[in-house]
Amino acid sequence: MWTQTLVLGWLAYETTHSDFLVAVFTAVRLAPLLLGPFSGAFADRHNRVRLLIIAASWALVAVSTVATLASLGRASYWVLVVGGLAIGLAQSPSQPARASLVMDLVGRDNISNANALNSMALNMTQVIGPALGGLMITALGAPAALWVSTFWYAVSLVMLLPLREYGQVVGGRTGSAIRMVSSGLREIARNRLASTVRLVTLAANTMLWPVAQSFMPVFAQESLGLNAAGLGWLLTCAGVGGLTGSLVIAWLGDFRFKGGMYLVGTSLWGALWALFALSHNVMLSFVLMTAIGVMSAAFGILQTTLLLMTTPEPLHGRALGVQELAIGIMPVASLALGAFAERYGVNITTFVSAVLLVTSLVALALWTPALLRYSGYRDHGESTAGLRRRTAG
């Protein structure tokens, strides 16, 4: 995935040399995330492993098609846009199923550690993928890098097959998808802690994640004078930082004040992005990107952990679908930030967005101070069964 993201973003920028059109490509690629609530309902309604197998198969076909067209020299900008949409349609339904399956396998007490280990695996590939992709673009060209991505999608599909005995349906098969989505949205809206966790996700994906997804090729070329290999190493620094942060959270296990780490860590992440936006020094930017990766672990791991902890088990797929919807705001935000960057530049755009994110998180901490102290159900004298009864009622 990391190799594919780097290569497609690089191709989009090389084809257009437009900040805005790169943002359009990213927006289209991420647009299927807006289907998140329905993806979550499917995860509650159907076998989760089967959904992952279908999604992996679709992704394999989509990436293979784009790689073939790129190899034939026919990967125009609009081919990249359509290909990005197809890949996004494969990724969207898999996220709620994948995250809720982790809870099914390890239980509530181990979910923070399990999500940290999951993040470690993701960040280990981020350490290797961007550097490998950047080097291959420089040495062999973009199509070769896309074929490597295609190969790993095939490996992912094969490795899912032994899990077919898992992924049982928790929420039952009754009711339409629309009714399941609407009931899930109502229950989450009644839950102050879960709602605040989602608002943090919404703020981060509106103000800063579009920058990380869309503008890194622009930062690399315009602000730092780096080529494709340099871009790969810049993203590798983020992966090293993310891996480090994930190791720390995994080591902590079922630690206290998860909500506080979530809010404070995400705020520090935003502050580091503001500093990165002001930097034109290559070495300083590498250091800042590593620190950004460390702080991103608090956001990336704990947003899912806290959501699963603050919602009952039959609602997990839909709750994660709402999280995906919050992430799905990124396409719209990418277009807005892309238009702003086209006029004022990516540095000013990123700095302003980072400051707005930190301000928003301070406001959310004041609105729900209980989240700063939150460690798990038992910290509030409420059992999992009690929370389930209250949420169902």
GROMACS .gro file of C-alpha atoms in nm, residues 43-347:
model
  305
   43ALA     CA    1  -1.915  -0.598   0.886
   44ASP     CA    2  -2.180  -0.646   1.157
   45ARG     CA    3  -2.414  -0.835   0.925
   46HIS     CA    4  -2.179  -1.068   0.731
   47ASN     CA    5  -1.874  -1.285   0.787
   48ARG     CA    6  -1.582  -1.044   0.829
   49VAL     CA    7  -1.310  -1.267   0.686
   50ARG     CA    8  -1.521  -1.330   0.376
   51LEU     CA    9  -1.556  -0.953   0.327
   52LEU     CA   10  -1.176  -0.915   0.354
   53ILE     CA   11  -1.118  -1.188   0.094
   54ILE     CA   12  -1.358  -1.020  -0.151
   55ALA     CA   13  -1.192  -0.680  -0.092
   56ALA     CA   14  -0.841  -0.821  -0.139
   57SER     CA   15  -0.945  -0.989  -0.464
   58TRP     CA   16  -1.091  -0.665  -0.600
   59ALA     CA   17  -0.778  -0.472  -0.499
   60LEU     CA   18  -0.556  -0.724  -0.676
   61VAL     CA   19  -0.751  -0.678  -1.000
   62ALA     CA   20  -0.759  -0.296  -0.971
   63VAL     CA   21  -0.386  -0.253  -0.900
   64SER     CA   22  -0.293  -0.506  -1.171
   65THR     CA   23  -0.494  -0.308  -1.426
   66VAL     CA   24  -0.327   0.023  -1.338
   67ALA     CA   25   0.018  -0.141  -1.340
   68THR     CA   26  -0.049  -0.291  -1.683
   69LEU     CA   27  -0.158   0.044  -1.830
   70ALA     CA   28   0.145   0.215  -1.674
   71SER     CA   29   0.374  -0.049  -1.827
   72LEU     CA   30   0.217   0.017  -2.169
   73GLY     CA   31   0.265   0.393  -2.130
   74ARG     CA   32  -0.109   0.459  -2.119
   75ALA     CA   33  -0.142   0.573  -1.755
   76SER     CA   34  -0.274   0.923  -1.822
   77TYR     CA   35  -0.394   1.142  -1.535
   78TRP     CA   36  -0.753   1.028  -1.579
   79VAL     CA   37  -0.645   0.664  -1.587
   80LEU     CA   38  -0.478   0.727  -1.252
   81VAL     CA   39  -0.795   0.891  -1.119
   82VAL     CA   40  -1.020   0.601  -1.225
   83GLY     CA   41  -0.765   0.349  -1.100
   84GLY     CA   42  -0.743   0.529  -0.766
   85LEU     CA   43  -1.122   0.515  -0.734
   86ALA     CA   44  -1.123   0.141  -0.805
   87ILE     CA   45  -0.853   0.081  -0.544
   88GLY     CA   46  -1.045   0.292  -0.294
   89LEU     CA   47  -1.358   0.085  -0.354
   90ALA     CA   48  -1.156  -0.221  -0.252
   91GLN     CA   49  -1.013  -0.063   0.062
   92SER     CA   50  -1.328   0.099   0.202
   93PRO     CA   51  -1.528  -0.213   0.303
   94SER     CA   52  -1.223  -0.387   0.447
   95GLN     CA   53  -1.138  -0.141   0.725
   96PRO     CA   54  -1.435  -0.192   0.965
   97ALA     CA   55  -1.421  -0.568   0.911
   98ARG     CA   56  -1.046  -0.582   0.975
   99ALA     CA   57  -1.051  -0.366   1.289
  100SER     CA   58  -1.354  -0.535   1.446
  101LEU     CA   59  -1.203  -0.878   1.370
  102VAL     CA   60  -0.907  -0.784   1.593
  103MET     CA   61  -1.145  -0.727   1.886
  104ASP     CA   62  -1.316  -1.061   1.812
  105LEU     CA   63  -0.983  -1.242   1.835
  106VAL     CA   64  -0.814  -1.081   2.137
  107GLY     CA   65  -1.088  -0.930   2.360
  108ARG     CA   66  -1.125  -0.588   2.523
  109ASP     CA   67  -0.836  -0.612   2.773
  110ASN     CA   68  -0.582  -0.679   2.496
  111ILE     CA   69  -0.721  -0.447   2.228
  112SER     CA   70  -0.479  -0.159   2.291
  113ASN     CA   71  -0.179  -0.391   2.271
  114ALA     CA   72  -0.321  -0.569   1.966
  115ASN     CA   73  -0.385  -0.243   1.781
  116ALA     CA   74  -0.032  -0.132   1.867
  117LEU     CA   75   0.107  -0.454   1.719
  118ASN     CA   76  -0.114  -0.400   1.413
  119SER     CA   77   0.026  -0.049   1.380
  120MET     CA   78   0.379  -0.185   1.417
  121ALA     CA   79   0.322  -0.415   1.121
  122LEU     CA   80   0.185  -0.125   0.918
  123ASN     CA   81   0.474   0.103   1.011
  124MET     CA   82   0.735  -0.164   0.941
  125THR     CA   83   0.604  -0.176   0.585
  126GLN     CA   84   0.605   0.205   0.578
  127VAL     CA   85   0.974   0.197   0.664
  128ILE     CA   86   1.046  -0.030   0.367
  129GLY     CA   87   0.775   0.054   0.114
  130PRO     CA   88   0.834   0.425   0.041
  131ALA     CA   89   1.213   0.389   0.029
  132LEU     CA   90   1.184   0.089  -0.202
  133GLY     CA   91   0.923   0.265  -0.416
  134GLY     CA   92   1.130   0.582  -0.446
  135LEU     CA   93   1.444   0.387  -0.538
  136MET     CA   94   1.256   0.181  -0.796
  137ILE     CA   95   1.101   0.491  -0.954
  138THR     CA   96   1.452   0.632  -0.991
  139ALA     CA   97   1.617   0.310  -1.109
  140LEU     CA   98   1.344   0.115  -1.290
  141GLY     CA   99   1.047   0.348  -1.336
  142ALA     CA  100   0.703   0.370  -1.179
  143PRO     CA  101   0.546   0.062  -1.348
  144ALA     CA  102   0.795  -0.173  -1.182
  145ALA     CA  103   0.708  -0.028  -0.841
  146LEU     CA  104   0.337  -0.079  -0.909
  147TRP     CA  105   0.398  -0.443  -0.997
  148VAL     CA  106   0.568  -0.492  -0.659
  149SER     CA  107   0.253  -0.353  -0.496
  150THR     CA  108   0.043  -0.592  -0.703
  151PHE     CA  109   0.252  -0.888  -0.587
  152TRP     CA  110   0.193  -0.804  -0.220
  153TYR     CA  111  -0.182  -0.776  -0.272
  154ALA     CA  112  -0.167  -1.134  -0.403
  155VAL     CA  113   0.027  -1.242  -0.092
  156SER     CA  114  -0.231  -1.070   0.129
  157LEU     CA  115  -0.515  -1.257  -0.042
  158VAL     CA  116  -0.346  -1.596   0.002
  159MET     CA  117  -0.274  -1.529   0.371
  160LEU     CA  118  -0.639  -1.446   0.441
  161LEU     CA  119  -0.763  -1.788   0.330
  162PRO     CA  120  -0.668  -1.981   0.649
  163LEU     CA  121  -0.876  -1.735   0.858
  164ARG     CA  122  -1.205  -1.841   0.698
  165GLU     CA  123  -1.321  -2.019   1.016
  166TYR     CA  124  -1.315  -1.686   1.203
  167GLY     CA  125  -1.506  -1.364   1.141
  168GLN     CA  126  -1.839  -1.482   1.281
  169VAL     CA  127  -2.137  -1.247   1.262
  170VAL     CA  128  -2.178  -1.070   1.599
  171GLY     CA  129  -2.461  -0.829   1.532
  172GLY     CA  130  -2.699  -1.072   1.362
  173ARG     CA  131  -2.850  -1.069   1.015
  174THR     CA  132  -3.182  -0.900   1.093
  175GLY     CA  133  -3.285  -0.561   0.962
  176SER     CA  134  -3.192  -0.369   0.651
  177ALA     CA  135  -2.853  -0.205   0.609
  178ILE     CA  136  -3.015   0.141   0.618
  179ARG     CA  137  -3.192   0.061   0.946
  180MET     CA  138  -2.870  -0.076   1.096
  181VAL     CA  139  -2.679   0.236   0.993
  182SER     CA  140  -2.941   0.477   1.131
  183SER     CA  141  -2.971   0.291   1.462
  184GLY     CA  142  -2.592   0.279   1.496
  185LEU     CA  143  -2.559   0.652   1.432
  186ARG     CA  144  -2.822   0.726   1.700
  187GLU     CA  145  -2.651   0.510   1.961
  188ILE     CA  146  -2.308   0.662   1.896
  189ALA     CA  147  -2.451   1.016   1.910
  190ARG     CA  148  -2.587   0.942   2.260
  191ASN     CA  149  -2.242   0.836   2.380
  192ARG     CA  150  -2.041   1.149   2.474
  193LEU     CA  151  -1.702   0.977   2.491
  194ALA     CA  152  -1.744   0.792   2.160
  195SER     CA  153  -1.871   1.109   1.992
  196THR     CA  154  -1.568   1.307   2.110
  197VAL     CA  155  -1.329   1.037   1.988
  198ARG     CA  156  -1.497   1.062   1.647
  199LEU     CA  157  -1.477   1.441   1.647
  200VAL     CA  158  -1.100   1.421   1.705
  201THR     CA  159  -1.076   1.186   1.406
  202LEU     CA  160  -1.291   1.421   1.200
  203ALA     CA  161  -1.074   1.722   1.290
  204ALA     CA  162  -0.748   1.545   1.209
  205ASN     CA  163  -0.875   1.411   0.878
  206THR     CA  164  -1.013   1.749   0.778
  207MET     CA  165  -0.708   1.957   0.861
  208LEU     CA  166  -0.390   1.750   0.837
  209TRP     CA  167  -0.421   1.398   0.698
  210PRO     CA  168  -0.501   1.538   0.350
  211VAL     CA  169  -0.163   1.712   0.367
  212ALA     CA  170   0.015   1.383   0.443
  213GLN     CA  171  -0.181   1.201   0.170
  214SER     CA  172  -0.168   1.465  -0.104
  215PHE     CA  173   0.122   1.705  -0.069
  216MET     CA  174   0.432   1.505   0.023
  217PRO     CA  175   0.554   1.495  -0.341
  218VAL     CA  176   0.508   1.874  -0.352
  219PHE     CA  177   0.700   1.924  -0.025
  220ALA     CA  178   0.977   1.698  -0.152
  221GLN     CA  179   1.026   1.878  -0.485
  222GLU     CA  180   0.935   2.240  -0.413
  223SER     CA  181   1.038   2.293  -0.049
  224LEU     CA  182   1.326   2.048  -0.009
  225GLY     CA  183   1.454   1.987  -0.365
  226LEU     CA  184   1.431   1.607  -0.333
  227ASN     CA  185   1.385   1.353  -0.612
  228ALA     CA  186   1.170   1.037  -0.594
  229ALA     CA  187   1.429   0.854  -0.385
  230GLY     CA  188   1.444   1.148  -0.143
  231LEU     CA  189   1.065   1.145  -0.115
  232GLY     CA  190   1.082   0.776  -0.034
  233TRP     CA  191   1.333   0.836   0.245
  234LEU     CA  192   1.123   1.121   0.382
  235LEU     CA  193   0.822   0.890   0.410
  236THR     CA  194   1.046   0.619   0.552
  237CYS     CA  195   1.134   0.857   0.837
  238ALA     CA  196   0.762   0.883   0.913
  239GLY     CA  197   0.746   0.502   0.913
  240VAL     CA  198   1.043   0.472   1.152
  241GLY     CA  199   0.876   0.720   1.385
  242GLY     CA  200   0.542   0.543   1.362
  243LEU     CA  201   0.707   0.208   1.436
  244THR     CA  202   0.879   0.358   1.741
  245GLY     CA  203   0.556   0.506   1.872
  246SER     CA  204   0.375   0.176   1.815
  247LEU     CA  205   0.644  -0.015   2.006
  248VAL     CA  206   0.603   0.219   2.302
  249ILE     CA  207   0.224   0.178   2.308
  250ALA     CA  208   0.256  -0.202   2.269
  251TRP     CA  209   0.502  -0.208   2.560
  252LEU     CA  210   0.261  -0.009   2.778
  253GLY     CA  211  -0.012  -0.270   2.726
  254ASP     CA  212  -0.346  -0.192   2.893
  255PHE     CA  213  -0.222   0.143   3.029
  256ARG     CA  214  -0.416   0.418   3.207
  257PHE     CA  215  -0.529   0.750   3.060
  258LYS     CA  216  -0.561   0.629   2.703
  259GLY     CA  217  -0.792   0.923   2.629
  260GLY     CA  218  -0.536   1.172   2.756
  261MET     CA  219  -0.262   1.022   2.542
  262TYR     CA  220  -0.498   1.035   2.245
  263LEU     CA  221  -0.574   1.406   2.284
  264VAL     CA  222  -0.227   1.521   2.388
  265GLY     CA  223  -0.045   1.302   2.135
  266THR     CA  224  -0.264   1.423   1.849
  267SER     CA  225  -0.208   1.785   1.957
  268LEU     CA  226   0.170   1.735   1.955
  269TRP     CA  227   0.136   1.572   1.613
  270GLY     CA  228  -0.034   1.887   1.486
  271ALA     CA  229   0.231   2.113   1.642
  272LEU     CA  230   0.509   1.914   1.473
  273TRP     CA  231   0.335   1.950   1.136
  274ALA     CA  232   0.336   2.328   1.189
  275LEU     CA  233   0.713   2.318   1.241
  276PHE     CA  234   0.759   2.092   0.936
  277ALA     CA  235   0.568   2.343   0.723
  278LEU     CA  236   0.818   2.614   0.821
  279SER     CA  237   1.128   2.402   0.750
  280HIS     CA  238   1.331   2.423   0.429
  281ASN     CA  239   1.629   2.232   0.571
  282VAL     CA  240   1.644   1.873   0.452
  283MET     CA  241   1.798   1.718   0.764
  284LEU     CA  242   1.567   1.911   0.998
  285SER     CA  243   1.271   1.804   0.789
  286PHE     CA  244   1.377   1.439   0.815
  287VAL     CA  245   1.399   1.472   1.195
  288LEU     CA  246   1.061   1.644   1.215
  289MET     CA  247   0.900   1.380   0.995
  290THR     CA  248   1.034   1.109   1.226
  291ALA     CA  249   0.884   1.290   1.526
  292ILE     CA  250   0.556   1.330   1.335
  293GLY     CA  251   0.555   0.954   1.285
  294VAL     CA  252   0.605   0.894   1.658
  295MET     CA  253   0.310   1.116   1.750
  296SER     CA  254   0.092   0.973   1.474
  297ALA     CA  255   0.096   0.641   1.660
  298ALA     CA  256  -0.103   0.790   1.948
  299PHE     CA  257  -0.370   0.906   1.705
  300GLY     CA  258  -0.374   0.607   1.472
  301ILE     CA  259  -0.380   0.336   1.740
  302LEU     CA  260  -0.594   0.495   2.008
  303GLN     CA  261  -0.873   0.627   1.785
  304THR     CA  262  -0.974   0.267   1.710
  305THR     CA  263  -0.896   0.137   2.060
  306LEU     CA  264  -1.107   0.404   2.231
  307LEU     CA  265  -1.396   0.365   1.990
  308LEU     CA  266  -1.410  -0.011   2.048
  309MET     CA  267  -1.386   0.040   2.425
  310THR     CA  268  -1.663   0.298   2.444
  311THR     CA  269  -1.918   0.107   2.231
  312PRO     CA  270  -2.084  -0.235   2.283
  313GLU     CA  271  -1.971  -0.535   2.082
  314PRO     CA  272  -2.275  -0.567   1.848
  315LEU     CA  273  -2.215  -0.207   1.741
  316HIS     CA  274  -1.843  -0.235   1.666
  317GLY     CA  275  -1.868  -0.268   1.287
  318ARG     CA  276  -2.100   0.032   1.256
  319ALA     CA  277  -1.893   0.236   1.501
  320LEU     CA  278  -1.585   0.167   1.291
  321GLY     CA  279  -1.791   0.255   0.984
  322VAL     CA  280  -1.863   0.596   1.138
  323GLN     CA  281  -1.489   0.630   1.198
  324GLU     CA  282  -1.434   0.555   0.830
  325LEU     CA  283  -1.691   0.821   0.742
  326ALA     CA  284  -1.494   1.070   0.952
  327ILE     CA  285  -1.184   0.964   0.760
  328GLY     CA  286  -1.388   0.992   0.441
  329ILE     CA  287  -1.412   1.369   0.484
  330MET     CA  288  -1.055   1.368   0.356
  331PRO     CA  289  -1.149   1.383  -0.015
  332VAL     CA  290  -1.352   1.701   0.036
  333ALA     CA  291  -1.084   1.846   0.261
  334SER     CA  292  -0.815   1.755   0.005
  335LEU     CA  293  -0.995   1.957  -0.261
  336ALA     CA  294  -1.031   2.258  -0.030
  337LEU     CA  295  -0.670   2.241   0.087
  338GLY     CA  296  -0.552   2.180  -0.271
  339ALA     CA  297  -0.728   2.496  -0.390
  340PHE     CA  298  -0.580   2.690  -0.097
  341ALA     CA  299  -0.232   2.548  -0.165
  342GLU     CA  300  -0.258   2.637  -0.534
  343ARG     CA  301  -0.301   3.000  -0.431
  344TYR     CA  302  -0.086   3.031  -0.119
  345GLY     CA  303   0.151   2.732  -0.133
  346VAL     CA  304   0.165   2.407   0.064
  347ASN     CA  305   0.377   2.552   0.344
   0.00000   0.00000   0.00000
